[in-house]
mmCIF file of C-alpha atoms in Angstrom:
data_model
loop_
_atom_site.group_PDB
_atom_site.id
_atom_site.type_symbol
_atom_site.label_atom_id
_atom_site.label_comp_id
_atom_site.label_asym_id
_atom_site.label_seq_id
_atom_site.Cartn_x
_atom_site.Cartn_y
_atom_site.Cartn_z
ATOM 1 C CA MET C 18 17.456 -39.148 44.338
ATOM 2 C CA SER C 19 15.593 -42.165 44.898
ATOM 3 C CA SER C 20 13.872 -44.500 47.700
ATOM 4 C CA ALA C 21 12.852 -47.776 48.187
ATOM 5 C CA ALA C 22 9.593 -48.656 49.490
ATOM 6 C CA THR C 23 9.787 -50.727 53.159
ATOM 7 C CA VAL C 24 7.757 -54.171 52.473
ATOM 8 C CA VAL C 25 6.065 -54.945 55.785
ATOM 9 C CA SER C 26 5.386 -58.711 55.888
ATOM 10 C CA PRO C 27 2.257 -60.007 57.534
ATOM 11 C CA ALA C 28 3.655 -61.166 60.846
ATOM 12 C CA ALA C 29 5.204 -57.588 61.313
ATOM 13 C CA ARG C 30 1.269 -56.400 60.954
ATOM 14 C CA LEU C 31 0.160 -58.846 63.416
ATOM 15 C CA ARG C 32 3.059 -57.715 65.578
ATOM 16 C CA GLY C 33 1.649 -53.944 65.412
ATOM 17 C CA LEU C 34 -1.503 -54.933 66.406
ATOM 18 C CA LYS C 35 -0.741 -56.528 69.683
ATOM 19 C CA PRO C 36 -1.897 -54.880 72.615
ATOM 20 C CA ASP C 37 0.680 -53.205 74.873
ATOM 21 C CA TRP C 38 -0.663 -55.110 77.888
ATOM 22 C CA LEU C 39 0.667 -58.704 76.230
ATOM 23 C CA SER C 40 4.121 -57.450 76.708
ATOM 24 C CA ASP C 41 4.034 -54.814 79.788
ATOM 25 C CA PRO C 42 3.350 -55.588 82.764
ATOM 26 C CA LYS C 43 2.815 -51.849 83.887
ATOM 27 C CA VAL C 44 -0.185 -51.820 81.374
ATOM 28 C CA TRP C 45 -1.753 -55.004 83.142
ATOM 29 C CA ARG C 46 -1.643 -52.860 86.659
ATOM 30 C CA THR C 47 -2.707 -49.826 85.081
ATOM 31 C CA GLU C 48 -5.716 -51.150 83.230
ATOM 32 C CA ILE C 49 -7.043 -53.663 86.193
ATOM 33 C CA LEU C 50 -6.867 -50.836 88.493
ATOM 34 C CA ALA C 51 -8.956 -48.536 85.736
ATOM 35 C CA GLY C 52 -10.987 -51.231 85.534
ATOM 36 C CA LEU C 53 -11.876 -51.577 89.123
ATOM 37 C CA VAL C 54 -11.955 -47.982 90.068
ATOM 38 C CA VAL C 55 -14.735 -47.546 86.961
ATOM 39 C CA SER C 56 -16.728 -51.190 87.372
ATOM 40 C CA LEU C 57 -17.683 -49.958 91.004
ATOM 41 C CA ALA C 58 -18.072 -45.792 90.493
ATOM 42 C CA LEU C 59 -21.030 -47.869 87.435
ATOM 43 C CA ILE C 60 -22.789 -49.667 89.466
ATOM 44 C CA PRO C 61 -24.449 -46.753 91.615
ATOM 45 C CA GLU C 62 -24.156 -44.719 88.950
ATOM 46 C CA ALA C 63 -26.405 -47.175 86.322
ATOM 47 C CA ILE C 64 -28.964 -48.047 89.193
ATOM 48 C CA SER C 65 -28.924 -43.870 89.537
ATOM 49 C CA PHE C 66 -29.749 -43.812 86.071
ATOM 50 C CA SER C 67 -32.340 -46.497 86.077
ATOM 51 C CA ILE C 68 -33.991 -44.674 88.140
ATOM 52 C CA ILE C 69 -34.018 -41.526 86.005
ATOM 53 C CA ALA C 70 -35.245 -43.271 83.551
ATOM 54 C CA GLY C 71 -38.149 -45.055 85.310
ATOM 55 C CA VAL C 72 -36.254 -48.830 84.959
ATOM 56 C CA ASP C 73 -35.603 -51.519 86.746
ATOM 57 C CA PRO C 74 -32.011 -51.357 88.071
ATOM 58 C CA ALA C 75 -31.131 -54.470 86.460
ATOM 59 C CA ILE C 76 -31.849 -52.854 83.049
ATOM 60 C CA GLY C 77 -29.037 -50.256 84.044
ATOM 61 C CA LEU C 78 -26.370 -52.600 84.619
ATOM 62 C CA PHE C 79 -26.748 -54.677 81.582
ATOM 63 C CA ALA C 80 -27.139 -51.650 79.292
ATOM 64 C CA SER C 81 -23.650 -49.919 81.469
ATOM 65 C CA PHE C 82 -21.920 -54.180 80.843
ATOM 66 C CA THR C 83 -23.085 -54.806 77.590
ATOM 67 C CA MET C 84 -21.846 -51.285 75.767
ATOM 68 C CA ALA C 85 -18.878 -51.131 78.091
ATOM 69 C CA VAL C 86 -17.934 -54.193 76.588
ATOM 70 C CA THR C 87 -19.390 -53.900 73.346
ATOM 71 C CA ILE C 88 -17.163 -50.344 72.496
ATOM 72 C CA ALA C 89 -14.335 -51.800 73.859
ATOM 73 C CA ILE C 90 -14.268 -54.082 70.647
ATOM 74 C CA VAL C 91 -15.602 -52.285 67.956
ATOM 75 C CA GLY C 92 -14.969 -48.714 68.721
ATOM 76 C CA GLY C 93 -14.033 -46.423 71.693
ATOM 77 C CA ARG C 94 -10.593 -44.339 72.679
ATOM 78 C CA ARG C 95 -8.562 -45.235 75.011
ATOM 79 C CA ALA C 96 -8.896 -44.060 78.710
ATOM 80 C CA MET C 97 -12.648 -43.246 77.848
ATOM 81 C CA ILE C 98 -15.656 -45.922 78.668
ATOM 82 C CA SER C 99 -18.854 -45.104 77.361
ATOM 83 C CA ALA C 100 -22.230 -46.426 79.652
ATOM 84 C CA ALA C 101 -25.345 -45.409 80.910
ATOM 85 C CA THR C 102 -25.512 -41.610 81.523
ATOM 86 C CA GLY C 103 -27.277 -39.235 83.420
ATOM 87 C CA ALA C 104 -28.114 -37.377 80.017
ATOM 88 C CA VAL C 105 -29.461 -40.143 78.015
ATOM 89 C CA ALA C 106 -31.670 -41.113 80.885
ATOM 90 C CA LEU C 107 -33.247 -37.487 81.122
ATOM 91 C CA VAL C 108 -33.814 -37.612 76.905
ATOM 92 C CA ILE C 109 -35.687 -41.267 77.085
ATOM 93 C CA ALA C 110 -37.599 -41.228 80.249
ATOM 94 C CA PRO C 111 -40.750 -39.756 79.009
ATOM 95 C CA LEU C 112 -40.667 -42.369 76.216
ATOM 96 C CA ASN C 113 -41.105 -45.315 78.670
ATOM 97 C CA ARG C 114 -42.938 -43.444 81.431
ATOM 98 C CA GLU C 115 -45.622 -42.765 78.858
ATOM 99 C CA HIS C 116 -45.211 -45.750 76.043
ATOM 100 C CA GLY C 117 -43.292 -48.363 78.699
ATOM 101 C CA LEU C 118 -40.287 -50.106 78.518
ATOM 102 C CA GLY C 119 -40.730 -52.009 74.777
ATOM 103 C CA TYR C 120 -41.149 -48.783 73.093
ATOM 104 C CA LEU C 121 -37.669 -47.425 75.710
ATOM 105 C CA VAL C 122 -35.558 -50.504 74.403
ATOM 106 C CA ALA C 123 -37.016 -50.534 70.479
ATOM 107 C CA ALA C 124 -35.922 -46.396 70.928
ATOM 108 C CA VAL C 125 -32.555 -47.310 72.031
ATOM 109 C CA ILE C 126 -32.022 -49.730 69.106
ATOM 110 C CA LEU C 127 -32.831 -46.873 66.930
ATOM 111 C CA ALA C 128 -30.997 -44.545 68.286
ATOM 112 C CA GLY C 129 -27.976 -46.946 67.817
ATOM 113 C CA VAL C 130 -28.726 -46.889 64.069
ATOM 114 C CA PHE C 131 -28.667 -43.421 63.661
ATOM 115 C CA GLN C 132 -25.385 -43.030 65.304
ATOM 116 C CA VAL C 133 -23.728 -45.348 63.013
ATOM 117 C CA ILE C 134 -25.458 -43.553 60.088
ATOM 118 C CA LEU C 135 -23.932 -40.352 61.668
ATOM 119 C CA GLY C 136 -20.562 -41.666 61.872
ATOM 120 C CA ALA C 137 -20.312 -42.989 59.290
ATOM 121 C CA LEU C 138 -21.201 -40.077 57.001
ATOM 122 C CA GLY C 139 -18.321 -38.431 58.911
ATOM 123 C CA VAL C 140 -20.598 -35.908 61.440
ATOM 124 C CA ALA C 141 -18.336 -36.963 64.105
ATOM 125 C CA LYS C 142 -15.197 -34.775 61.982
ATOM 126 C CA LEU C 143 -17.309 -31.576 62.708
ATOM 127 C CA MET C 144 -15.926 -31.531 66.430
ATOM 128 C CA ARG C 145 -12.907 -30.184 65.204
ATOM 129 C CA PHE C 146 -14.937 -26.923 65.229
ATOM 130 C CA ILE C 147 -15.866 -27.053 68.613
ATOM 131 C CA PRO C 148 -14.237 -23.849 70.987
ATOM 132 C CA ARG C 149 -12.321 -25.335 73.630
ATOM 133 C CA SER C 150 -14.181 -23.348 75.933
ATOM 134 C CA VAL C 151 -17.523 -25.366 74.799
ATOM 135 C CA MET C 152 -15.890 -28.449 75.567
ATOM 136 C CA VAL C 153 -14.785 -27.183 78.727
ATOM 137 C CA GLY C 154 -17.842 -26.137 80.376
ATOM 138 C CA PHE C 155 -19.956 -29.200 78.551
ATOM 139 C CA VAL C 156 -17.698 -31.276 80.650
ATOM 140 C CA ASN C 157 -17.968 -29.438 83.731
ATOM 141 C CA SER C 158 -21.661 -29.043 83.290
ATOM 142 C CA LEU C 159 -21.576 -32.889 83.273
ATOM 143 C CA ALA C 160 -19.744 -32.767 86.364
ATOM 144 C CA ILE C 161 -22.649 -30.201 87.935
ATOM 145 C CA LEU C 162 -25.361 -32.608 86.951
ATOM 146 C CA ILE C 163 -23.541 -35.851 89.009
ATOM 147 C CA PHE C 164 -22.775 -33.828 91.811
ATOM 148 C CA MET C 165 -26.755 -32.595 91.920
ATOM 149 C CA ALA C 166 -27.310 -36.065 91.124
ATOM 150 C CA GLN C 167 -25.976 -36.719 94.509
ATOM 151 C CA PHE C 168 -28.045 -35.164 96.861
ATOM 152 C CA PRO C 169 -31.172 -37.025 97.263
ATOM 153 C CA GLU C 170 -28.351 -39.569 98.734
ATOM 154 C CA MET C 171 -27.550 -37.235 101.021
ATOM 155 C CA THR C 172 -30.932 -36.191 102.496
ATOM 156 C CA ASP C 173 -32.733 -38.198 104.971
ATOM 157 C CA VAL C 174 -30.044 -40.530 105.779
ATOM 158 C CA PRO C 175 -28.483 -41.925 109.419
ATOM 159 C CA TRP C 176 -25.680 -39.385 110.437
ATOM 160 C CA PRO C 177 -22.785 -41.646 110.014
ATOM 161 C CA VAL C 178 -23.329 -40.897 106.128
ATOM 162 C CA TYR C 179 -22.017 -37.261 106.126
ATOM 163 C CA PRO C 180 -18.683 -38.710 108.041
ATOM 164 C CA LEU C 181 -18.259 -41.102 105.653
ATOM 165 C CA ILE C 182 -18.691 -38.503 103.041
ATOM 166 C CA ALA C 183 -16.336 -35.977 104.639
ATOM 167 C CA ALA C 184 -13.938 -38.953 105.179
ATOM 168 C CA GLY C 185 -14.399 -40.223 101.193
ATOM 169 C CA LEU C 186 -13.315 -36.221 99.794
ATOM 170 C CA VAL C 187 -10.165 -36.017 101.512
ATOM 171 C CA LEU C 188 -8.816 -39.519 100.843
ATOM 172 C CA MET C 189 -10.159 -38.490 97.073
ATOM 173 C CA VAL C 190 -7.936 -34.987 97.552
ATOM 174 C CA PHE C 191 -4.951 -36.063 99.751
ATOM 175 C CA PHE C 192 -4.175 -39.583 98.929
ATOM 176 C CA PRO C 193 -2.713 -38.933 95.594
ATOM 177 C CA LYS C 194 0.110 -36.463 97.509
ATOM 178 C CA ILE C 195 1.032 -40.081 98.533
ATOM 179 C CA THR C 196 1.264 -42.286 95.539
ATOM 180 C CA THR C 197 -0.279 -42.354 92.492
ATOM 181 C CA VAL C 198 0.058 -45.911 91.597
ATOM 182 C CA ILE C 199 -3.527 -46.899 93.360
ATOM 183 C CA PRO C 200 -6.231 -44.746 92.008
ATOM 184 C CA ALA C 201 -7.426 -42.624 95.273
ATOM 185 C CA PRO C 202 -11.447 -43.158 94.213
ATOM 186 C CA LEU C 203 -10.367 -46.740 94.754
ATOM 187 C CA VAL C 204 -8.625 -46.146 97.876
ATOM 188 C CA ALA C 205 -11.681 -44.449 99.198
ATOM 189 C CA ILE C 206 -13.870 -46.855 98.180
ATOM 190 C CA VAL C 207 -11.995 -50.160 99.217
ATOM 191 C CA ILE C 208 -11.349 -48.303 103.201
ATOM 192 C CA LEU C 209 -14.675 -46.677 103.807
ATOM 193 C CA THR C 210 -16.734 -50.184 102.894
ATOM 194 C CA VAL C 211 -14.229 -51.879 105.638
ATOM 195 C CA ILE C 212 -14.985 -49.499 107.956
ATOM 196 C CA THR C 213 -18.134 -49.624 107.490
ATOM 197 C CA ILE C 214 -18.830 -53.266 107.558
ATOM 198 C CA ALA C 215 -16.043 -53.857 110.417
ATOM 199 C CA ALA C 216 -17.760 -51.502 112.747
ATOM 200 C CA GLY C 217 -21.237 -52.650 111.436
ATOM 201 C CA ILE C 218 -22.106 -48.829 110.848
ATOM 202 C CA ALA C 219 -26.097 -48.860 109.666
ATOM 203 C CA VAL C 220 -25.991 -46.641 106.139
ATOM 204 C CA PRO C 221 -27.813 -47.008 102.895
ATOM 205 C CA THR C 222 -26.594 -49.571 100.399
ATOM 206 C CA VAL C 223 -26.414 -50.098 96.622
ATOM 207 C CA GLY C 224 -28.717 -52.707 97.365
ATOM 208 C CA ASP C 225 -31.374 -50.706 98.824
ATOM 209 C CA LYS C 226 -31.717 -49.463 95.254
ATOM 210 C CA GLY C 227 -33.564 -52.305 93.920
ATOM 211 C CA ASP C 228 -32.857 -56.305 92.975
ATOM 212 C CA LEU C 229 -29.444 -57.054 91.648
ATOM 213 C CA PRO C 230 -29.538 -58.985 88.569
ATOM 214 C CA SER C 231 -28.164 -62.956 89.660
ATOM 215 C CA SER C 232 -27.514 -63.842 85.558
ATOM 216 C CA LEU C 233 -26.209 -62.568 82.517
ATOM 217 C CA PRO C 234 -28.618 -60.689 80.115
ATOM 218 C CA VAL C 235 -30.565 -62.494 77.554
ATOM 219 C CA PRO C 236 -30.673 -61.159 73.220
ATOM 220 C CA GLY C 237 -33.829 -60.343 72.321
ATOM 221 C CA LEU C 238 -36.377 -58.261 70.395
ATOM 222 C CA PRO C 239 -37.920 -55.301 71.411
ATOM 223 C CA ASP C 240 -41.888 -56.535 72.696
ATOM 224 C CA VAL C 241 -43.244 -53.974 70.448
ATOM 225 C CA PRO C 242 -45.590 -53.956 67.300
ATOM 226 C CA PHE C 243 -43.592 -53.064 64.306
ATOM 227 C CA THR C 244 -45.627 -51.060 62.580
ATOM 228 C CA LEU C 245 -45.655 -47.132 60.952
ATOM 229 C CA ASP C 246 -47.157 -46.002 64.201
ATOM 230 C CA THR C 247 -44.306 -47.113 66.748
ATOM 231 C CA LEU C 248 -41.736 -45.744 64.466
ATOM 232 C CA THR C 249 -43.211 -42.285 64.324
ATOM 233 C CA THR C 250 -43.354 -42.736 68.329
ATOM 234 C CA ILE C 251 -40.031 -43.747 69.333
ATOM 235 C CA ALA C 252 -38.234 -41.866 66.229
ATOM 236 C CA PRO C 253 -37.872 -38.579 67.891
ATOM 237 C CA TYR C 254 -37.005 -40.027 71.157
ATOM 238 C CA ALA C 255 -34.340 -42.002 69.046
ATOM 239 C CA PHE C 256 -32.715 -39.132 67.354
ATOM 240 C CA ALA C 257 -32.614 -37.092 70.298
ATOM 241 C CA MET C 258 -30.606 -39.797 72.207
ATOM 242 C CA ALA C 259 -28.403 -39.955 69.439
ATOM 243 C CA LEU C 260 -27.394 -37.016 69.277
ATOM 244 C CA VAL C 261 -27.147 -36.053 72.692
ATOM 245 C CA GLY C 262 -25.107 -39.311 73.394
ATOM 246 C CA LEU C 263 -22.973 -38.790 70.475
ATOM 247 C CA MET C 264 -22.374 -35.258 71.453
ATOM 248 C CA GLU C 265 -21.713 -36.606 75.549
ATOM 249 C CA SER C 266 -18.843 -39.089 73.819
ATOM 250 C CA LEU C 267 -17.259 -36.931 71.281
ATOM 251 C CA MET C 268 -16.718 -33.726 73.267
ATOM 252 C CA THR C 269 -15.016 -36.321 76.250
ATOM 253 C CA ALA C 270 -13.247 -37.940 73.640
ATOM 254 C CA LYS C 271 -11.744 -34.592 72.693
ATOM 255 C CA LEU C 272 -10.897 -33.488 75.932
ATOM 256 C CA VAL C 273 -8.913 -36.351 76.711
ATOM 257 C CA ASP C 274 -6.924 -35.888 73.421
ATOM 258 C CA ASP C 275 -6.019 -32.910 74.618
ATOM 259 C CA ILE C 276 -4.873 -34.146 77.946
ATOM 260 C CA THR C 277 -3.352 -37.073 76.783
ATOM 261 C CA ASP C 278 -1.747 -35.288 73.799
ATOM 262 C CA THR C 279 -3.296 -38.171 71.541
ATOM 263 C CA ARG C 280 -5.517 -38.155 69.097
ATOM 264 C CA SER C 281 -8.596 -40.740 68.666
ATOM 265 C CA SER C 282 -10.646 -41.456 65.644
ATOM 266 C CA LYS C 283 -14.082 -39.862 66.514
ATOM 267 C CA THR C 284 -15.807 -41.467 63.530
ATOM 268 C CA ARG C 285 -14.917 -44.981 64.668
ATOM 269 C CA GLU C 286 -16.263 -43.384 68.233
ATOM 270 C CA SER C 287 -19.548 -42.488 66.415
ATOM 271 C CA VAL C 288 -19.739 -45.941 65.188
ATOM 272 C CA GLY C 289 -18.923 -47.970 68.111
ATOM 273 C CA GLN C 290 -21.333 -46.616 70.227
ATOM 274 C CA GLY C 291 -23.985 -46.772 67.715
ATOM 275 C CA VAL C 292 -23.219 -50.702 67.244
ATOM 276 C CA ALA C 293 -23.540 -50.643 71.230
ATOM 277 C CA ASN C 294 -26.485 -49.052 71.899
ATOM 278 C CA ILE C 295 -27.953 -51.790 69.320
ATOM 279 C CA VAL C 296 -26.259 -54.612 71.281
#
């Protein structure tokens, strides 16, 4: 028996690379709604993590924006978005507190370099040896940390905050039983925001956390002396940040692989996250 090799033309290769949303309107709807949910959730989250790291809220928003956009282009997997996280904020907070913002920025850039190197070395492939129970525990611990981070927002606040929280939980739990076309978090955000504004209810807002940026971020180098002392100061924080960021991201990616029954490139995720941190 003999078989002939199939020759794929360049045009066919290009058609194979065409994104789904160019030909499927349903994907447009899914992507737009998912993007709205994530963007609305990232704004208060990035501001909260900025407070943990001890930086201006605008910096956290810039970090989330640049990272999410960059990794969507250079790496990452579907159904997953990388941005500012509490775990990383906790790691680098002491550096900012002791040495200032310039050192923090330099550490983030160096962490990105470490992540690219680790990804190129194939360290991400070791993720397949991590048991599922560890991954589930890791993701659950993230959920607990996020939940605990909300407690300061529920103390010493006006009483209308509590019925709004209860209404949000009710919408999150029961709205998917009606329809899953529109994400429940987006519905909860829109409905409760409209009710709050229309009724003139005085509650804390995202704007109370700090001034929001009015312009796009501008590229630049960190304001630090480029010396060996600076490198030895930021290197431990940068390496810790690189490991925490990769573990958090790769474990989440592996869990999404299992949930969606699809595979993703952990090496591409690692390199993409490193490039995004450098950007």
